[in-house]
Amino acid sequence: MDLVAISPSDEALLLDLLNTTPVIDGIVHDGLADSTAAKAWMRAHGIAATKEEEAALVEARSTLQKVVRGEIGTKTLKRFVADVRLRPVVDGDGLDWRLDVEAGATGAARAVLAWDALRISSPGRLRPCANSECRLFLIDRSKPNTARWCSMAICGNRMKARRHYRRARSADA
């Protein structure tokens, strides 16, 4: 049985987490390397700004990036959801599911559950940017599922310009 128990903010959390290691001017930057920046990032995403949460998020990010790139298998994500429990809660609109996670790993668990929800509901739509020099990820929301770049204005334009340059150069030779 496929059960999806995340909110749209969890999907945003996942993509934002995956994209905290951008390449700027040819150098990989880690948006969570500085503890102050990491705590601000966690608070902005509704995660308790603790050392345990920070460590779990950094580890989950690295693992999720490798899983999405196809470098490692999905079984490596087990440790982030091993203690997760879903609790049914009756509210005014019906039944809802609440996430019960051991303190210190809520953000990591939410990110992994969001990854799984995308795997179920939108298979193949979460992927790395096709620019080999870029480390960002995208969720393809286009109808034909053909988006290749994290940003058409940046990576898409660069890749198209490079192809054009190569074709023009080879035609001159």
PDB file of C-alpha atoms in Angstrom, residues 9-93:
ATOM      1  CA  SER A   9       5.876  22.343   2.412  1.00  0.00           C
ATOM      2  CA  ASP A  10       7.676  18.988   2.807  1.00  0.00           C
ATOM      3  CA  GLU A  11       8.188  18.803  -0.963  1.00  0.00           C
ATOM      4  CA  ALA A  12       9.635  22.335  -0.889  1.00  0.00           C
ATOM      5  CA  LEU A  13      11.817  21.283   2.064  1.00  0.00           C
ATOM      6  CA  LEU A  14      13.179  18.353   0.040  1.00  0.00           C
ATOM      7  CA  LEU A  15      14.050  20.432  -3.020  1.00  0.00           C
ATOM      8  CA  ASP A  16      15.533  23.235  -0.928  1.00  0.00           C
ATOM      9  CA  LEU A  17      17.597  20.699   1.039  1.00  0.00           C
ATOM     10  CA  LEU A  18      18.917  19.016  -2.100  1.00  0.00           C
ATOM     11  CA  ASN A  19      19.841  22.426  -3.499  1.00  0.00           C
ATOM     12  CA  THR A  20      21.894  23.620  -0.509  1.00  0.00           C
ATOM     13  CA  THR A  21      25.136  22.643  -2.276  1.00  0.00           C
ATOM     14  CA  PRO A  22      25.188  24.844  -5.391  1.00  0.00           C
ATOM     15  CA  VAL A  23      28.211  25.447  -7.589  1.00  0.00           C
ATOM     16  CA  ILE A  24      29.069  29.153  -7.665  1.00  0.00           C
ATOM     17  CA  ASP A  25      31.933  30.280  -9.915  1.00  0.00           C
ATOM     18  CA  GLY A  26      33.100  26.672 -10.219  1.00  0.00           C
ATOM     19  CA  ILE A  27      33.230  26.082  -6.449  1.00  0.00           C
ATOM     20  CA  VAL A  28      30.757  23.940  -4.490  1.00  0.00           C
ATOM     21  CA  HIS A  29      29.201  25.929  -1.654  1.00  0.00           C
ATOM     22  CA  ASP A  30      27.462  24.312   1.301  1.00  0.00           C
ATOM     23  CA  GLY A  31      24.511  26.336   2.551  1.00  0.00           C
ATOM     24  CA  LEU A  32      24.416  24.281   5.753  1.00  0.00           C
ATOM     25  CA  ALA A  33      28.147  24.310   6.538  1.00  0.00           C
ATOM     26  CA  ASP A  34      27.929  27.399   8.736  1.00  0.00           C
ATOM     27  CA  SER A  35      25.940  26.619  11.898  1.00  0.00           C
ATOM     28  CA  THR A  36      24.286  30.055  11.979  1.00  0.00           C
ATOM     29  CA  ALA A  37      23.110  29.763   8.365  1.00  0.00           C
ATOM     30  CA  ALA A  38      22.003  26.168   8.938  1.00  0.00           C
ATOM     31  CA  LYS A  39      19.905  27.149  11.962  1.00  0.00           C
ATOM     32  CA  ALA A  40      18.266  29.975  10.022  1.00  0.00           C
ATOM     33  CA  TRP A  41      17.545  27.552   7.159  1.00  0.00           C
ATOM     34  CA  MET A  42      16.033  25.022   9.568  1.00  0.00           C
ATOM     35  CA  ARG A  43      13.829  27.621  11.282  1.00  0.00           C
ATOM     36  CA  ALA A  44      12.610  28.823   7.874  1.00  0.00           C
ATOM     37  CA  HIS A  45      11.528  25.252   7.116  1.00  0.00           C
ATOM     38  CA  GLY A  46       9.830  24.599  10.464  1.00  0.00           C
ATOM     39  CA  ILE A  47      12.592  22.402  11.882  1.00  0.00           C
ATOM     40  CA  ALA A  48      13.936  22.741  15.406  1.00  0.00           C
ATOM     41  CA  ALA A  49      17.359  24.386  15.159  1.00  0.00           C
ATOM     42  CA  THR A  50      19.332  21.838  17.168  1.00  0.00           C
ATOM     43  CA  LYS A  51      22.714  20.216  16.570  1.00  0.00           C
ATOM     44  CA  GLU A  52      21.050  16.799  16.232  1.00  0.00           C
ATOM     45  CA  GLU A  53      18.620  18.067  13.579  1.00  0.00           C
ATOM     46  CA  GLU A  54      21.440  19.805  11.735  1.00  0.00           C
ATOM     47  CA  ALA A  55      23.622  16.674  11.681  1.00  0.00           C
ATOM     48  CA  ALA A  56      20.711  14.483  10.554  1.00  0.00           C
ATOM     49  CA  LEU A  57      19.775  16.952   7.794  1.00  0.00           C
ATOM     50  CA  VAL A  58      23.321  17.136   6.420  1.00  0.00           C
ATOM     51  CA  GLU A  59      23.572  13.347   6.387  1.00  0.00           C
ATOM     52  CA  ALA A  60      20.110  12.952   4.803  1.00  0.00           C
ATOM     53  CA  ARG A  61      20.954  15.583   2.176  1.00  0.00           C
ATOM     54  CA  SER A  62      24.109  13.760   1.119  1.00  0.00           C
ATOM     55  CA  THR A  63      22.321  10.418   0.964  1.00  0.00           C
ATOM     56  CA  LEU A  64      19.292  11.785  -0.907  1.00  0.00           C
ATOM     57  CA  GLN A  65      21.514  13.550  -3.452  1.00  0.00           C
ATOM     58  CA  LYS A  66      23.283  10.266  -4.183  1.00  0.00           C
ATOM     59  CA  VAL A  67      19.984   8.344  -4.391  1.00  0.00           C
ATOM     60  CA  VAL A  68      18.450  10.860  -6.808  1.00  0.00           C
ATOM     61  CA  ARG A  69      21.598  10.788  -8.949  1.00  0.00           C
ATOM     62  CA  GLY A  70      21.437   6.979  -8.987  1.00  0.00           C
ATOM     63  CA  GLU A  71      24.820   6.587  -7.293  1.00  0.00           C
ATOM     64  CA  ILE A  72      23.487   4.474  -4.390  1.00  0.00           C
ATOM     65  CA  GLY A  73      20.397   2.415  -3.676  1.00  0.00           C
ATOM     66  CA  THR A  74      17.300   3.471  -1.775  1.00  0.00           C
ATOM     67  CA  LYS A  75      17.968   1.092   1.121  1.00  0.00           C
ATOM     68  CA  THR A  76      20.467   3.652   2.426  1.00  0.00           C
ATOM     69  CA  LEU A  77      17.501   5.872   3.375  1.00  0.00           C
ATOM     70  CA  LYS A  78      16.175   3.354   5.900  1.00  0.00           C
ATOM     71  CA  ARG A  79      18.033   4.850   8.861  1.00  0.00           C
ATOM     72  CA  PHE A  80      16.244   8.186   8.419  1.00  0.00           C
ATOM     73  CA  VAL A  81      12.770   6.673   8.679  1.00  0.00           C
ATOM     74  CA  ALA A  82      13.373   3.671  10.939  1.00  0.00           C
ATOM     75  CA  ASP A  83      11.721   5.357  13.942  1.00  0.00           C
ATOM     76  CA  VAL A  84       8.968   7.183  12.050  1.00  0.00           C
ATOM     77  CA  ARG A  85       5.399   6.473  13.059  1.00  0.00           C
ATOM     78  CA  LEU A  86       2.267   7.796  11.401  1.00  0.00           C
ATOM     79  CA  ARG A  87      -0.589   8.475  13.747  1.00  0.00           C
ATOM     80  CA  PRO A  88      -4.146   8.913  12.454  1.00  0.00           C
ATOM     81  CA  VAL A  89      -5.870  12.054  13.717  1.00  0.00           C
ATOM     82  CA  VAL A  90      -9.519  12.869  13.152  1.00  0.00           C
ATOM     83  CA  ASP A  91     -10.123  16.510  12.325  1.00  0.00           C
ATOM     84  CA  GLY A  92     -13.022  18.541  10.940  1.00  0.00           C
ATOM     85  CA  ASP A  93     -12.477  17.343   7.357  1.00  0.00           C
TER      86      ASP A  93
END
